[in-house]
Coordinates of C-alpha atoms and ligand atoms in Angstrom, one line a residue:
M1 CA 99.5 88.5 108.1
T2 CA 100.5 92.4 107.2
D3 CA 100.9 93.5 104.0
K4 CA 104.2 94.7 103.1
Y5 CA 105.0 98.5 101.0
A6 CA 107.9 100.1 100.1
V7 CA 108.5 103.8 98.8
I8 CA 111.9 103.5 96.2
G9 CA 113.6 105.9 95.1
N10 CA 117.5 107.3 94.7
P11 CA 118.3 108.8 97.5
I12 CA 115.3 107.5 99.8
A13 CA 116.6 108.7 103.3
H14 CA 114.7 111.9 103.6
S15 CA 111.4 110.0 102.3
Q16 CA 108.5 111.1 104.3
S17 CA 106.1 108.5 102.2
P18 CA 107.4 106.0 105.2
M19 CA 105.3 108.6 108.2
I20 CA 102.9 109.4 106.6
H21 CA 102.0 105.4 105.5
A22 CA 102.0 104.6 109.3
A23 CA 99.7 107.8 109.7
F24 CA 96.9 106.0 107.8
A25 CA 97.5 102.4 109.0
K26 CA 96.9 103.1 112.6
Q27 CA 94.1 105.4 111.6
T28 CA 92.4 103.0 109.9
H29 CA 93.8 100.1 111.1
Q30 CA 95.0 98.5 108.3
A31 CA 97.5 95.6 109.5
M32 CA 100.7 96.6 107.0
C33 CA 104.0 97.7 106.9
Y34 CA 105.3 100.2 104.4
E35 CA 109.4 101.6 104.4
A36 CA 111.8 103.0 103.0
I37 CA 114.1 101.4 100.1
L38 CA 117.3 103.1 98.6
A39 CA 117.6 100.8 94.8
P40 CA 120.9 101.2 93.4
L41 CA 120.7 103.4 90.1
D42 CA 121.1 100.6 87.8
G43 CA 118.8 98.6 89.8
F44 CA 115.7 99.8 90.3
A45 CA 114.1 96.6 88.2
E46 CA 116.3 94.0 90.5
T47 CA 114.8 95.5 93.2
V48 CA 110.8 95.8 92.3
N49 CA 111.4 92.1 90.9
Q50 CA 113.1 90.9 94.9
L51 CA 110.1 92.7 96.5
V52 CA 107.7 91.0 94.4
A53 CA 109.3 87.2 95.2
Q54 CA 109.2 88.3 98.9
G55 CA 105.2 89.3 99.0
Y56 CA 104.7 92.9 98.8
K57 CA 101.7 94.5 98.0
G58 CA 102.6 97.1 95.9
V59 CA 105.5 100.2 96.2
N60 CA 104.9 104.2 96.0
V61 CA 108.0 105.4 93.4
T62 CA 110.0 108.5 93.8
V63 CA 113.0 110.2 91.9
P64 CA 114.4 109.4 89.6
F65 CA 112.8 106.2 89.0
K66 CA 109.5 107.1 87.6
I67 CA 109.9 106.5 84.0
A68 CA 111.9 102.7 84.9
A69 CA 108.6 101.8 87.1
F70 CA 106.1 102.3 84.2
K71 CA 108.0 100.7 81.5
L72 CA 108.5 97.2 84.0
A73 CA 104.3 97.1 84.4
T74 CA 102.3 94.6 82.8
Q75 CA 99.2 97.3 82.6
H76 CA 99.0 100.9 82.9
Q77 CA 96.0 103.1 84.4
P78 CA 95.0 106.5 82.3
S79 CA 97.0 108.1 85.0
A80 CA 100.0 107.3 84.1
L81 CA 100.0 107.5 80.4
P82 CA 100.7 111.3 79.3
A83 CA 103.6 110.8 81.4
E84 CA 104.5 107.4 81.0
A85 CA 105.4 107.3 84.5
A86 CA 104.2 105.7 87.3
N87 CA 104.9 107.0 91.1
T88 CA 102.6 103.7 92.4
L89 CA 103.1 99.6 91.1
V90 CA 100.1 97.7 92.9
F91 CA 101.5 94.3 92.5
R92 CA 98.5 91.9 91.9
G93 CA 99.2 88.5 91.3
E94 CA 101.3 88.3 88.3
Q95 CA 100.0 92.0 87.7
R96 CA 102.1 94.9 87.8
I97 CA 99.7 97.3 87.5
A98 CA 101.2 101.1 87.2
E99 CA 99.5 103.9 88.1
N100 CA 100.3 108.0 89.2
T101 CA 98.5 109.4 91.8
D102 CA 100.2 112.9 91.9
G103 CA 97.8 114.5 89.8
I104 CA 94.4 113.1 92.0
G105 CA 97.5 114.5 95.1
L106 CA 97.0 117.7 93.3
V107 CA 93.9 118.5 92.6
T108 CA 92.1 117.1 96.0
D109 CA 94.1 119.6 97.6
I110 CA 93.1 121.7 95.5
Q111 CA 89.8 121.2 95.3
K112 CA 89.3 119.5 98.7
N113 CA 91.7 121.3 100.6
L114 CA 91.7 124.4 99.9
A115 CA 88.6 124.8 98.6
I116 CA 88.6 126.1 95.0
T117 CA 87.1 123.7 92.3
L118 CA 89.1 124.0 89.0
Q119 CA 85.6 124.1 86.6
N120 CA 85.4 126.6 84.4
K121 CA 87.9 128.2 86.3
R122 CA 90.8 129.9 84.2
V123 CA 94.5 127.7 85.0
L124 CA 98.0 128.0 84.5
L125 CA 100.2 125.7 84.6
I126 CA 104.2 126.2 85.1
G127 CA 107.2 123.9 83.7
A128 CA 105.9 120.3 80.6
G129 CA 108.6 118.3 82.6
G130 CA 108.2 115.1 84.5
A131 CA 105.7 116.8 87.2
A132 CA 104.0 118.9 84.6
Q133 CA 103.7 116.0 82.5
G134 CA 102.3 113.7 85.8
V135 CA 99.4 116.5 86.8
A136 CA 98.1 117.7 83.3
L137 CA 95.7 114.6 82.8
E138 CA 93.6 115.4 85.7
I139 CA 93.7 119.4 86.0
A140 CA 92.0 118.7 81.9
S141 CA 90.0 116.6 83.3
R142 CA 88.3 118.9 85.5
M143 CA 87.2 121.4 82.6
P144 CA 88.4 124.4 83.2
A145 CA 87.7 127.0 81.1
L146 CA 91.3 127.9 79.8
F147 CA 94.1 125.2 80.3
V148 CA 97.1 127.3 79.7
V149 CA 100.7 125.5 79.8
T150 CA 103.9 127.7 80.0
N151 CA 107.5 126.3 80.2
R152 CA 111.2 128.1 79.1
S153 CA 111.2 125.1 76.0
M154 CA 107.6 125.6 73.5
E155 CA 108.6 122.2 72.4
K156 CA 108.1 119.9 75.5
V157 CA 104.7 121.6 76.2
S158 CA 103.6 120.7 72.1
A159 CA 104.8 117.8 72.7
M160 CA 102.6 117.5 76.3
Q161 CA 99.9 118.4 74.5
H162 CA 99.4 115.9 71.7
R163 CA 100.2 113.4 74.1
L164 CA 97.3 114.1 76.3
A165 CA 94.9 115.3 72.8
A166 CA 95.7 111.3 72.5
V167 CA 94.5 110.1 75.8
T168 CA 90.4 109.4 74.8
T169 CA 88.9 107.9 78.1
H170 CA 88.4 111.3 79.7
R171 CA 86.3 114.5 78.1
L172 CA 89.5 117.4 78.7
T173 CA 89.8 120.8 78.8
P174 CA 92.7 120.8 75.4
I175 CA 95.9 122.8 76.4
S176 CA 96.7 125.5 75.7
L177 CA 100.0 127.1 74.5
A178 CA 102.0 130.4 75.9
S179 CA 105.3 132.1 76.2
F180 CA 106.4 133.2 79.0
G181 CA 106.3 137.1 77.3
Q182 CA 102.3 135.6 75.9
L183 CA 101.3 135.9 79.5
D184 CA 101.6 139.7 79.8
G185 CA 97.9 140.9 80.0
Q186 CA 96.4 138.0 80.5
V187 CA 94.8 136.3 84.6
F188 CA 94.5 133.3 86.0
D189 CA 92.3 131.8 89.1
V190 CA 94.7 129.0 89.2
V191 CA 98.3 129.0 89.0
I192 CA 100.7 125.6 89.1
N193 CA 104.4 125.7 89.1
A194 CA 105.2 122.1 88.1
T195 CA 109.1 123.5 87.5
S196 CA 112.1 122.6 89.4
T197 CA 113.4 126.2 90.4
G198 CA 112.3 125.7 93.7
L199 CA 115.2 123.9 94.3
S200 CA 117.7 126.7 92.5
D201 CA 116.0 129.2 93.9
S202 CA 115.7 130.2 90.3
V203 CA 112.8 133.3 89.5
L204 CA 110.8 132.4 86.5
P205 CA 110.2 135.2 84.4
I206 CA 106.5 135.4 85.0
P207 CA 105.1 138.8 85.2
D208 CA 103.2 140.1 88.4
G209 CA 100.0 141.0 86.5
I210 CA 99.5 137.2 86.2
F211 CA 98.4 136.7 90.1
T212 CA 95.3 138.8 91.5
P213 CA 93.8 138.9 94.6
S214 CA 91.7 135.6 94.6
T215 CA 94.3 134.2 91.9
L216 CA 95.4 130.7 93.5
A217 CA 99.4 130.3 93.5
Y218 CA 100.5 126.4 94.0
D219 CA 103.7 125.3 94.4
M220 CA 104.2 121.3 94.1
M221 CA 107.4 122.3 96.2
Y222 CA 107.2 122.4 100.0
G223 CA 109.7 123.0 102.4
R224 CA 109.8 126.4 102.6
E225 CA 109.1 129.5 100.6
T226 CA 110.4 129.3 96.5
P227 CA 110.9 132.6 94.7
F228 CA 107.3 131.5 92.3
M229 CA 105.4 131.7 96.0
A230 CA 107.2 134.6 97.7
Q231 CA 106.6 137.2 94.0
A232 CA 102.9 135.6 94.1
R233 CA 102.6 136.8 97.3
L234 CA 103.5 140.5 97.4
A235 CA 101.7 140.3 93.8
G236 CA 98.4 140.0 96.2
A237 CA 97.4 136.1 95.4
K238 CA 96.3 133.5 97.6
V239 CA 99.4 131.0 98.5
A240 CA 99.6 127.2 98.9
D241 CA 102.9 124.5 98.8
G242 CA 103.0 121.3 98.4
L243 CA 102.6 120.0 101.6
G244 CA 98.7 118.5 100.8
M245 CA 99.5 117.6 97.9
L246 CA 102.1 115.2 98.8
V247 CA 99.6 113.8 101.7
E248 CA 96.8 113.5 98.7
Q249 CA 99.1 111.5 96.4
A250 CA 99.8 109.4 99.7
A251 CA 96.3 108.9 100.3
A252 CA 95.0 108.1 96.7
A253 CA 97.9 105.3 96.9
F254 CA 96.5 103.9 100.4
Y255 CA 93.2 103.7 98.7
L256 CA 94.4 101.6 95.1
W257 CA 96.3 99.3 97.6
R258 CA 94.0 98.7 100.8
D259 CA 90.3 100.4 99.5
V260 CA 90.4 102.4 102.3
K261 CA 90.3 105.9 102.7
P262 CA 91.6 108.0 105.3
D263 CA 91.6 111.0 106.6
T264 CA 93.5 112.8 105.5
A265 CA 93.9 116.7 107.4
P266 CA 94.6 115.3 110.8
V267 CA 98.2 114.5 108.7
I268 CA 98.5 117.3 107.1
Q269 CA 98.0 118.7 110.4
Q270 CA 100.4 116.7 112.7
M271 CA 103.3 117.7 109.2
R272 CA 103.5 121.5 109.3
G273 CA 103.7 120.6 113.2
V274 CA 100.0 122.3 114.2
Ligands
ATR1 P1 110.4 117.4 86.9 O1 110.6 116.0 86.8 O2 110.9 117.7 88.3 O3 109.3 117.7 86.2 P2 111.9 117.7 84.8 O4 111.8 116.7 84.4 O5 113.7 118.3 84.7 O6 112.2 117.1 86.3 O7 111.5 119.0 84.2 C1 112.4 120.1 85.0 C2 111.0 122.0 84.8 O8 111.6 122.8 85.8 C3 110.7 122.3 83.0 O9 109.2 122.5 82.9 C4 112.8 122.9 83.5 O10 112.4 123.8 81.9 P3 112.6 123.2 80.4 O11 112.1 122.0 80.3 O12 112.6 124.7 79.7 O13 114.1 122.7 80.8 C5 111.8 124.3 84.3 N1 113.1 125.0 84.8 C6 113.7 124.4 85.2 N2 115.1 125.1 84.9 C7 114.5 126.4 84.8 C8 114.9 127.8 84.8 N3 115.2 128.1 85.2 N4 114.0 128.9 84.1 C9 112.5 128.4 84.0 N5 112.2 126.6 83.7 C10 113.3 126.1 84.3

């Protein structure tokens, strides 16, 4: 019996998830299939209900349905709470369990693949939208010495700070707020761009001085060099894109569904075309 999984989004044609999960399934000899499903913008819940009725075991969820996925879940894991958004649903009996593997995907890429530990480091997260909220808990739980969050709209950072402070299941480094202007004179070991500026080619008003030659500048986007990555490279920092995070968040979902940990390195290499 082949277990069925899918990724649901709108649009969805560009999704790399079917390729990644097919590679994991082949590597770990799991009898499963995984497809991309386009849900109508007003038809996410109906699509999920149909998949559950057809015996699917779980789904990944992408733009614009992550909040809707959280809302229709019957159980919410801590990973999904700060952003009130889920990128993974596990269907178990009557339960629809909401998880968010973006945070563990990011942290695993930084700590395992890029070999940089977050504990005791000075970490800056840029952004306070859905992408930033989805990873903040996992970063904070790695106990950086300092966890600064900056964003154009500071109200969103305050809201994020309060939501994170409400999480009682983990020991956390609390969020420190900083406006872009307040970054002058500060340096960081790890700077993570979780804004959507890479999509529009907008330049972030961040000073070059936050980067040193040992700083890791990480953009959660992948596929090309964003203005953030270019600035960090010119300022002498080490630069990484979000391809490893994409594969690691998929691996974390795969583990939730199958209880098997795939080897991500060959899949990342395959996607980089090396
Ligand atoms: P996502 O789900 O990708 O996080 P989002 O929730 O719309 O999308 O959030 C977009 C993020 O990018 C926000 O942090 C946003 O800043 P604001 O909260 O101040 O809007 C940030 N962002 C988008 N365009 C930006 C720009 N031109 N300059 C600075 N920040 C920008």
